[in-house]
JSON list of C-alpha atoms in Angstrom, two decimals:
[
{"chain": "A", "resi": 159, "resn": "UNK", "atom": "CA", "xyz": [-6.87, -128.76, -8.47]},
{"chain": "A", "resi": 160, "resn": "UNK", "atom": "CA", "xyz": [-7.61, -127.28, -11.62]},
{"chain": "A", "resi": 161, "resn": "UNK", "atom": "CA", "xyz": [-10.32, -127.48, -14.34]},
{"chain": "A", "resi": 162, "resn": "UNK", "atom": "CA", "xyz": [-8.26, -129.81, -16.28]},
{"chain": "A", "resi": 163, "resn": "UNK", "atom": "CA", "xyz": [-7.10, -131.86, -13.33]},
{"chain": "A", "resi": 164, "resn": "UNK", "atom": "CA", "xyz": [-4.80, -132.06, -10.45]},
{"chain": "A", "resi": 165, "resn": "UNK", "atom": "CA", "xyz": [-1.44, -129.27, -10.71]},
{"chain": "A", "resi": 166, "resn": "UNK", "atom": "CA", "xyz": [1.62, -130.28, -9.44]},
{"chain": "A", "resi": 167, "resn": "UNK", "atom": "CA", "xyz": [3.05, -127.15, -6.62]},
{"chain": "A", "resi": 168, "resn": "UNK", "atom": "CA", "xyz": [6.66, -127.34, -7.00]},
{"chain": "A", "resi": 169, "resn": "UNK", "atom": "CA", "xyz": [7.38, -125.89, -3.79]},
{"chain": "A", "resi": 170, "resn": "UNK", "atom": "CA", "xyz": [4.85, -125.98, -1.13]},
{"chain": "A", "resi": 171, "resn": "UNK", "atom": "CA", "xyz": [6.90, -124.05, 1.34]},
{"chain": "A", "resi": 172, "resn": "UNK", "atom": "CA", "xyz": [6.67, -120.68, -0.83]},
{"chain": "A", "resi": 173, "resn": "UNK", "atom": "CA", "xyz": [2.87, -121.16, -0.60]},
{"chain": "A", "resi": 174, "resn": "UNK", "atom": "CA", "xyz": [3.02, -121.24, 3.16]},
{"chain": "A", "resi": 175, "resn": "UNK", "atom": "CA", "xyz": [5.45, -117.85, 3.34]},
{"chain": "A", "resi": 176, "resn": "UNK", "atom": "CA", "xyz": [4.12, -116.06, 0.64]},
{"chain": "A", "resi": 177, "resn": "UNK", "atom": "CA", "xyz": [2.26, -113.19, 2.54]},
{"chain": "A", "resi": 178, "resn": "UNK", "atom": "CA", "xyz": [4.76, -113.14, 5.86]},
{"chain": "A", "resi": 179, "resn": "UNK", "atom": "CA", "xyz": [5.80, -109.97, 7.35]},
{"chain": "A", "resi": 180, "resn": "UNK", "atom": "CA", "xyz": [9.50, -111.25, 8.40]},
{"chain": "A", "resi": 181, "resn": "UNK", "atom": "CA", "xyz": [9.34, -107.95, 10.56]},
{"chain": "A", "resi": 182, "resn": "UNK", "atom": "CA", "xyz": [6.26, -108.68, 12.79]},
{"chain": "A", "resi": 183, "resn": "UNK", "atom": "CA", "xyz": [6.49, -109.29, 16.41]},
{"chain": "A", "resi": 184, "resn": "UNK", "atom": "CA", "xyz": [4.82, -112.41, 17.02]},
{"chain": "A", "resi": 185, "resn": "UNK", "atom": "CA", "xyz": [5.86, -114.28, 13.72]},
{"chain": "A", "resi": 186, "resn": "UNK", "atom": "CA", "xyz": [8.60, -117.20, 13.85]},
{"chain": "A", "resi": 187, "resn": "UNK", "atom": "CA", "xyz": [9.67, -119.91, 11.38]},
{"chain": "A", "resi": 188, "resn": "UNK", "atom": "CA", "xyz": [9.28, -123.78, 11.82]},
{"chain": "A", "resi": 189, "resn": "UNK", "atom": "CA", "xyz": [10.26, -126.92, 9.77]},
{"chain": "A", "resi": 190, "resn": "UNK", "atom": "CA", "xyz": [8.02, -129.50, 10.20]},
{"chain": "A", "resi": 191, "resn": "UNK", "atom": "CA", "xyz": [8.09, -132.99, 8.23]},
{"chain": "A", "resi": 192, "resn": "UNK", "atom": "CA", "xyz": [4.99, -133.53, 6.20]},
{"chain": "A", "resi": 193, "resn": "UNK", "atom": "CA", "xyz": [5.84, -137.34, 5.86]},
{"chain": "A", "resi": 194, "resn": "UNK", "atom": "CA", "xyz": [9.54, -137.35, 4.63]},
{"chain": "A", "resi": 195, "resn": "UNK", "atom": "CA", "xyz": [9.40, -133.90, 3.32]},
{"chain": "A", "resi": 196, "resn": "UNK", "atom": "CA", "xyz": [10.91, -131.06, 5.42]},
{"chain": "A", "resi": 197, "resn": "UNK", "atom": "CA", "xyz": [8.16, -127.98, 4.97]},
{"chain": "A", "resi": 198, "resn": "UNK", "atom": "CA", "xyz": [9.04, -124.20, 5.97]},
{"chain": "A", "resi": 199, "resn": "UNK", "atom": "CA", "xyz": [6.08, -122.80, 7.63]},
{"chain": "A", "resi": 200, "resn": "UNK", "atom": "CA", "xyz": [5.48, -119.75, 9.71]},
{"chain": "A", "resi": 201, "resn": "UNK", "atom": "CA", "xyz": [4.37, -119.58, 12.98]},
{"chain": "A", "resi": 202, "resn": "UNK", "atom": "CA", "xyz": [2.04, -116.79, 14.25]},
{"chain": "A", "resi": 203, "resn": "UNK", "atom": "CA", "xyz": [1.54, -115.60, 18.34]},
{"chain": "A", "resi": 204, "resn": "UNK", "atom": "CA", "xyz": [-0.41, -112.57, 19.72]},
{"chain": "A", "resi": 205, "resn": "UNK", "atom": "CA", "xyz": [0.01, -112.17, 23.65]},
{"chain": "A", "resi": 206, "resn": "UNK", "atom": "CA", "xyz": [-2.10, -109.48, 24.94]},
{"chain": "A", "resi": 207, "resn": "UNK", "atom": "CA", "xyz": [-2.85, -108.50, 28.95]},
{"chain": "A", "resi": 208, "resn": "UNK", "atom": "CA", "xyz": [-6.11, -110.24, 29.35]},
{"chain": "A", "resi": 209, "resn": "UNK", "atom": "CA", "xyz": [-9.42, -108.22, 30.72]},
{"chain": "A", "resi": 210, "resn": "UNK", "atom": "CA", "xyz": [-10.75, -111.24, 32.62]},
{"chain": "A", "resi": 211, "resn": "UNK", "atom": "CA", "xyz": [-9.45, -112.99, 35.80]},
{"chain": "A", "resi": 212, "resn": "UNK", "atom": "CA", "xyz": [-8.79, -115.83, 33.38]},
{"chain": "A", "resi": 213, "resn": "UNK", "atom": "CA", "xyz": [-6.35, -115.50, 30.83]},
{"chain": "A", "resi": 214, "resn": "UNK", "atom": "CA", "xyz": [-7.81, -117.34, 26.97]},
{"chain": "A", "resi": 215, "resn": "UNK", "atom": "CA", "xyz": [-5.21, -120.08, 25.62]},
{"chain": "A", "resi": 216, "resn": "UNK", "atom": "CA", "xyz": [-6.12, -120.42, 21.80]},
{"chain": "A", "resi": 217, "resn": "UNK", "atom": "CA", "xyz": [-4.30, -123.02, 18.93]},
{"chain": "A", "resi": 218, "resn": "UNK", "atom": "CA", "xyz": [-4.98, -123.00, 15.34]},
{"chain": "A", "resi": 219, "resn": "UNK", "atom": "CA", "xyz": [-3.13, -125.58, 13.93]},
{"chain": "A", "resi": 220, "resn": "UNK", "atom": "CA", "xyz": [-0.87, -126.67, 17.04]},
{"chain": "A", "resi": 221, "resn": "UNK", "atom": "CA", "xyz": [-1.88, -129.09, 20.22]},
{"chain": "A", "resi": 222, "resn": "UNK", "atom": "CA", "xyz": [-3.85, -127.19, 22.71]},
{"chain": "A", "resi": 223, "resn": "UNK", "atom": "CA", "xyz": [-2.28, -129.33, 25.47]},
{"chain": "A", "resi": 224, "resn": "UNK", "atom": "CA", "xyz": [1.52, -128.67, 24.45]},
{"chain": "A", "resi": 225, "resn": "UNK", "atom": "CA", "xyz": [0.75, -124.78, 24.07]},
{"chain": "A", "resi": 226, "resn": "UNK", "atom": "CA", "xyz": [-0.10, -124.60, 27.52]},
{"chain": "A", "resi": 227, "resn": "UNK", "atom": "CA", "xyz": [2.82, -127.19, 28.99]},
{"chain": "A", "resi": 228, "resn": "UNK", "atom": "CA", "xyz": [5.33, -124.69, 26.58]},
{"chain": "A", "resi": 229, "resn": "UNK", "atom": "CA", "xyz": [3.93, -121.81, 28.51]},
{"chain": "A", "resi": 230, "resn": "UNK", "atom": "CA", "xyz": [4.26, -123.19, 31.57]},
{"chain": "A", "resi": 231, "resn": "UNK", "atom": "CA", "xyz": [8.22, -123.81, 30.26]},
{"chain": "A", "resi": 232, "resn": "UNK", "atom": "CA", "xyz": [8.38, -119.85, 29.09]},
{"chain": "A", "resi": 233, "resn": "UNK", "atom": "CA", "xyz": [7.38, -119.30, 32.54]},
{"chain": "A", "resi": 234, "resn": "UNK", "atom": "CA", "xyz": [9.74, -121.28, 34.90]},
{"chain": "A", "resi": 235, "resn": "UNK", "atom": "CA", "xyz": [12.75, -121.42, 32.26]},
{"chain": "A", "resi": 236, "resn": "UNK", "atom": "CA", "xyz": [12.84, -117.97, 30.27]},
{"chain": "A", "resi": 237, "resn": "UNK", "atom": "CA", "xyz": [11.27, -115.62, 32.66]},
{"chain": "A", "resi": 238, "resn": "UNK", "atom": "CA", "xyz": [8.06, -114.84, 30.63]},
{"chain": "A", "resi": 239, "resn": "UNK", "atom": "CA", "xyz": [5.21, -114.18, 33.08]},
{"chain": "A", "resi": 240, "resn": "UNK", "atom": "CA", "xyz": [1.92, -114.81, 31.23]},
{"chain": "A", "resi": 241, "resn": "UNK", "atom": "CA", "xyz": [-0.16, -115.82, 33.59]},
{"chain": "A", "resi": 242, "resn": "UNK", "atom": "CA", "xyz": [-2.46, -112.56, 33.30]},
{"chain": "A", "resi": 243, "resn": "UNK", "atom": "CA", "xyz": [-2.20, -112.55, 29.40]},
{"chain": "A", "resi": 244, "resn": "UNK", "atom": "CA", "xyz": [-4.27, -114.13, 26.76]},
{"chain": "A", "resi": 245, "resn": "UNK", "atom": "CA", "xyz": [-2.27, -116.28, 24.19]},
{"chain": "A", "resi": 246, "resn": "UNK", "atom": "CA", "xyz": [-3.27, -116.96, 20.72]},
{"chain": "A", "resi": 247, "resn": "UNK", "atom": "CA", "xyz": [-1.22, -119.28, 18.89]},
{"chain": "A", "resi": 248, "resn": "UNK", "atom": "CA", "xyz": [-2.06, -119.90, 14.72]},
{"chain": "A", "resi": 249, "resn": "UNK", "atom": "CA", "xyz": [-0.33, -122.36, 11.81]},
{"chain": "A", "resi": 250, "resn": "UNK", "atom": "CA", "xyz": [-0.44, -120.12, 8.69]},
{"chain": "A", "resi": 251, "resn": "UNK", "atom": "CA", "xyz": [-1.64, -122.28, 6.02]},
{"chain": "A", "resi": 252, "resn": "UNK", "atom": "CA", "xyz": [-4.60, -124.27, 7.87]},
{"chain": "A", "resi": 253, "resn": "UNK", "atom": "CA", "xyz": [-1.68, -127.08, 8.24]},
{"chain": "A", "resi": 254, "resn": "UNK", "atom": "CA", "xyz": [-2.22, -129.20, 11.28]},
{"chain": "A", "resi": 255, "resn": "UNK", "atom": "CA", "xyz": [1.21, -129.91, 13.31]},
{"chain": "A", "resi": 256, "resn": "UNK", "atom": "CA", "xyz": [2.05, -132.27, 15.61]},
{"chain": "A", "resi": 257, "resn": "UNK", "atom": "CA", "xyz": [5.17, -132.99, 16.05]},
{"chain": "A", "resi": 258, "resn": "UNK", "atom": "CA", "xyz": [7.39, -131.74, 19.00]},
{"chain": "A", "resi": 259, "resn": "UNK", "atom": "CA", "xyz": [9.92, -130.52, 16.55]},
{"chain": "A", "resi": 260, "resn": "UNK", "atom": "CA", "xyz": [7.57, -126.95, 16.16]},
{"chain": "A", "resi": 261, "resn": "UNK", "atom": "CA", "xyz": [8.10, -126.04, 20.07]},
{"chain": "A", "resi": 262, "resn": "UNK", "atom": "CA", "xyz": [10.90, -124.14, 19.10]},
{"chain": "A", "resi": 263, "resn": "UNK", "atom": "CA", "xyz": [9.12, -122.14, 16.58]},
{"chain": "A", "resi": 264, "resn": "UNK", "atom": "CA", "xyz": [6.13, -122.16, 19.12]},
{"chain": "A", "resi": 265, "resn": "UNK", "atom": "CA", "xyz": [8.41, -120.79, 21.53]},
{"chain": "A", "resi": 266, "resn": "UNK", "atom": "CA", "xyz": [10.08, -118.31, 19.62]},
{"chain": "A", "resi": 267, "resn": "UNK", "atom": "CA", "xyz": [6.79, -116.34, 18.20]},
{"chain": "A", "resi": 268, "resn": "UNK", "atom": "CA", "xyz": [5.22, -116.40, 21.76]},
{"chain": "A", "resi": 269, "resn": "UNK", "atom": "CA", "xyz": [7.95, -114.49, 23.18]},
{"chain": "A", "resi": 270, "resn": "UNK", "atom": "CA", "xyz": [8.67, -112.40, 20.04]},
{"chain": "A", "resi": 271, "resn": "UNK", "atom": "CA", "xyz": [5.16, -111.24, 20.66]},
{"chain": "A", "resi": 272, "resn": "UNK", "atom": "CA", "xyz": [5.27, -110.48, 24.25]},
{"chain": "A", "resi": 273, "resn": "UNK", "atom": "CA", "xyz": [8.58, -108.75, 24.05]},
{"chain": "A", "resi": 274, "resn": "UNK", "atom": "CA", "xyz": [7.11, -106.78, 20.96]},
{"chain": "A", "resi": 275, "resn": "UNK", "atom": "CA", "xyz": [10.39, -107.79, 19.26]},
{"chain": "A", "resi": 276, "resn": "UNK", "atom": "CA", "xyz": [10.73, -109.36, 15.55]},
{"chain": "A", "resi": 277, "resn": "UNK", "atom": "CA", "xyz": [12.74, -111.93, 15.17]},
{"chain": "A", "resi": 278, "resn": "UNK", "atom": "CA", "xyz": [15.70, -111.96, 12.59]},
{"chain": "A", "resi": 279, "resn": "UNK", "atom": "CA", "xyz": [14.57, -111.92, 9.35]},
{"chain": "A", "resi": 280, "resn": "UNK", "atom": "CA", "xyz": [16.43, -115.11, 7.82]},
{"chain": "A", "resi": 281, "resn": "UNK", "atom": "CA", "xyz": [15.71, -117.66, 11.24]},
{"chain": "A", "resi": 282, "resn": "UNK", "atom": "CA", "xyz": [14.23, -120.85, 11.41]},
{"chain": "A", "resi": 283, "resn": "UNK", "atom": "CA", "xyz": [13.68, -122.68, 14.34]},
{"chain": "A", "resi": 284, "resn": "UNK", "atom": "CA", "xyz": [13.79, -126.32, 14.50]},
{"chain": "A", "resi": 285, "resn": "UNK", "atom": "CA", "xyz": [13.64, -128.56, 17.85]},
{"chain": "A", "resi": 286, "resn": "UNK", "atom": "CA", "xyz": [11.81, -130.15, 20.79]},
{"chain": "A", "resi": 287, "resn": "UNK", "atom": "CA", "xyz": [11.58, -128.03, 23.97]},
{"chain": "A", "resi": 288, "resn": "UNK", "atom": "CA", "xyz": [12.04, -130.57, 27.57]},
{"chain": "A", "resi": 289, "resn": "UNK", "atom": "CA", "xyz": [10.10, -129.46, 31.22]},
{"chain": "A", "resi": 290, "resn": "UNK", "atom": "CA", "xyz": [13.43, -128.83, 32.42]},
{"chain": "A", "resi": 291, "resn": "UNK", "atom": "CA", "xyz": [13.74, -126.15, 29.14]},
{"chain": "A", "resi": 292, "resn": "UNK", "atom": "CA", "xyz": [16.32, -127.94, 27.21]},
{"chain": "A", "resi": 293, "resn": "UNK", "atom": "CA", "xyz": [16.18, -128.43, 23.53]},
{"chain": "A", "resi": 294, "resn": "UNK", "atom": "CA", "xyz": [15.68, -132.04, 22.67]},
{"chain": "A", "resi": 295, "resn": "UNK", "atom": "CA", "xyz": [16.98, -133.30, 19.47]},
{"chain": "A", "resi": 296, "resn": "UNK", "atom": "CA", "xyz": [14.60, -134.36, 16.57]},
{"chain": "A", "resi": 297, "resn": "UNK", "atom": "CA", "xyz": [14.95, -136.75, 13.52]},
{"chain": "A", "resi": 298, "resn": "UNK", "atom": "CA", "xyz": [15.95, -134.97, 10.34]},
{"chain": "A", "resi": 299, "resn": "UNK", "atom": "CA", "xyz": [17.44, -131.76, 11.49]},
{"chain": "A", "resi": 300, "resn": "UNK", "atom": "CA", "xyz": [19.95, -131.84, 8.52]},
{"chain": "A", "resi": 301, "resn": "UNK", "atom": "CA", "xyz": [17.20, -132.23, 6.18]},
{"chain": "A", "resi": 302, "resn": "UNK", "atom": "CA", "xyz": [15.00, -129.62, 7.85]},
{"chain": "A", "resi": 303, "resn": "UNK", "atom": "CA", "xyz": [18.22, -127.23, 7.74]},
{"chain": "A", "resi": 304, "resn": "UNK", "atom": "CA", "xyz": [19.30, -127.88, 4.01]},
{"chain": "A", "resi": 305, "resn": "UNK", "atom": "CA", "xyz": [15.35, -127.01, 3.22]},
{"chain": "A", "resi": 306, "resn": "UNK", "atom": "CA", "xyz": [15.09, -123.89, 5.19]},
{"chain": "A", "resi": 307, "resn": "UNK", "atom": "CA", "xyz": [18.45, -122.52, 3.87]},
{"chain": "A", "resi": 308, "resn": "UNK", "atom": "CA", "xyz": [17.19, -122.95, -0.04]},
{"chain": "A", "resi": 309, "resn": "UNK", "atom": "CA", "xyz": [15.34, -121.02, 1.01]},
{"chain": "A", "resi": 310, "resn": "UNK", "atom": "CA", "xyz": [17.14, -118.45, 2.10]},
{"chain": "A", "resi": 311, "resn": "UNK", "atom": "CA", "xyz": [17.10, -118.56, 6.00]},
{"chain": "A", "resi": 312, "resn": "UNK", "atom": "CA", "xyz": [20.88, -117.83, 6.86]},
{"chain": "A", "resi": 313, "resn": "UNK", "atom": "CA", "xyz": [20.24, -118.58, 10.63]},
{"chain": "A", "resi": 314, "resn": "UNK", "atom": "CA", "xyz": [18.83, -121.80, 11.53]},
{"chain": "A", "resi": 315, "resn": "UNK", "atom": "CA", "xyz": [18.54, -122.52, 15.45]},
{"chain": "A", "resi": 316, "resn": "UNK", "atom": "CA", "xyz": [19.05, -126.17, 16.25]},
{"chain": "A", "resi": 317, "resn": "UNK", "atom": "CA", "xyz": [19.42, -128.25, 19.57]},
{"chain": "A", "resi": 318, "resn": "UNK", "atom": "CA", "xyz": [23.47, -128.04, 20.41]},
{"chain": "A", "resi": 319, "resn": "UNK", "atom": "CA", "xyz": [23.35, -132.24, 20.65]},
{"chain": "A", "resi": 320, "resn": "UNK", "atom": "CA", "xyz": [22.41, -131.74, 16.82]},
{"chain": "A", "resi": 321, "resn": "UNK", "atom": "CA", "xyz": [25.45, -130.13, 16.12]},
{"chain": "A", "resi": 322, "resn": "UNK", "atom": "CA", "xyz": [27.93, -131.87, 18.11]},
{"chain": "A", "resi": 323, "resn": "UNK", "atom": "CA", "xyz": [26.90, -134.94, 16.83]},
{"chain": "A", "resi": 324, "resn": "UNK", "atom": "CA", "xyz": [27.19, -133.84, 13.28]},
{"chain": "A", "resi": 325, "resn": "UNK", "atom": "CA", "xyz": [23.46, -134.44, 12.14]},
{"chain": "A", "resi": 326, "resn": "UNK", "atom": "CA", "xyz": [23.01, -130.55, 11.82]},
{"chain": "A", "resi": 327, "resn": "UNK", "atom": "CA", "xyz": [25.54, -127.33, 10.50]},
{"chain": "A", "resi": 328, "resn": "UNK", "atom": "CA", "xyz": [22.26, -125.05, 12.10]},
{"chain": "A", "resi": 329, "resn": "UNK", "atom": "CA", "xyz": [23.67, -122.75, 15.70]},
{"chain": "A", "resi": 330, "resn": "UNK", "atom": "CA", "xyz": [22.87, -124.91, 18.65]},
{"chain": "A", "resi": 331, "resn": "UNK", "atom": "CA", "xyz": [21.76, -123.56, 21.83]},
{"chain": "A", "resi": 332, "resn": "UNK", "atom": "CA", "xyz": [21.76, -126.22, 24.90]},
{"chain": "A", "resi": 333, "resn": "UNK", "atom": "CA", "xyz": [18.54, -124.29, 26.40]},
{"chain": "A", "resi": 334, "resn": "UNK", "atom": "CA", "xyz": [14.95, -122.67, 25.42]},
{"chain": "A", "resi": 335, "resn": "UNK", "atom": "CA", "xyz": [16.50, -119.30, 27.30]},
{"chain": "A", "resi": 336, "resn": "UNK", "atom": "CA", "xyz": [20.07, -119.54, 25.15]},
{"chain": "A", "resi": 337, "resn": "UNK", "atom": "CA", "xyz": [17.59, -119.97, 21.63]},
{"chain": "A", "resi": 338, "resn": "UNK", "atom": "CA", "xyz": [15.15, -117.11, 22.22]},
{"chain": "A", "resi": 339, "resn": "UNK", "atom": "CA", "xyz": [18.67, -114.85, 23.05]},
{"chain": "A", "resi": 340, "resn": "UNK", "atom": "CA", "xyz": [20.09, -115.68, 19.45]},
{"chain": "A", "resi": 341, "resn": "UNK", "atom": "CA", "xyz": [16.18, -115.51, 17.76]},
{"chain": "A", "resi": 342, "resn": "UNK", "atom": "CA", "xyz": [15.48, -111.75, 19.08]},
{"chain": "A", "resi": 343, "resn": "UNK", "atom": "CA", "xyz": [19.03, -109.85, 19.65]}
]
């Protein structure tokens, strides 16, 4: 919004990218749809050892309730004990998502952070993590894909079922443990 009225932005993902540090631990990349629209949005996570007997769970921007059932997943699936850290979880932007597609992302920047490792520069993340740690497919993932590669991520890490059945070129892992080994070697 502008003195003379309302401005069109041309390209809302730049907006929500602009400041990131590609080389931080704790930083991943989702696509979320925003209606129909595919954005590229990135995904912050601090895990620090926690001074109290009860570790803090914190979610700007993401469901409280998933954060905690995709730590519980980390846990049992991929090996991350964080039962004695605290685990902060933030949408740069202010957006508000809520749509399993993120867990990925989610999933990614929690153990990027508690591994101390960045992530590749040029990944995205896209898909829906299961109890059982599998990645679920999601609507879209072509679209989501073609959006995060004009944009210049080279690597985008799908569900395999989304590339078998052709609705995605992204890499597919088949498992949350087999997409956080291709986000952070």
């Amino acid at each position: 919004m502008r003195s003379d009225g309302l401005e069109e932005v041309p390209n809302p993902s730049e907006l929500f990218l602009a400041e990131r540090d590609a080389r931080a631990p704790g930083s991943s990349v989702a696509v979320p749809l925003e209606g129909t629209r595919p954005l590229v949005v990135e995904i912050q996570a601090l895990v620090a050892p926690t001074a109290y007997s009860l570790p803090k769970r914190l979610a700007t921007g993401f469901d409280l309730n998933r954060l905690h059932m995709l730590l519980a997943v980390l846990g049992r699936r991929a090996g991350l004990r964080l039962g004695n850290h605290d685990v902060y979880v933030n949408v740069v932007g202010g957006l508000r998502l809520r749509e399993p597609a993120v867990d990925l992302a989610v999933a990614i920047a929690i153990a990027s952070s508690e591994r101390d490792v960045a992530t590749g520069i040029q990944v995205a993340a896209i898909g829906e993590i299961g109890l059982s740690g599998e990645l679920r497919s999601v609507a879209s993932a072509e679209q989501r894909v073609r959006e995060a590669r004009r944009l210049g991520f080279e690597r985008c890490i799908v569900p395999a079922a989304s590339t078998r059945n052709g609705s995605s070129d992204g890499i597919g892992a088949a498992n949350l443990a087999d997409a956080l080994e291709l986000a952070l070697a």
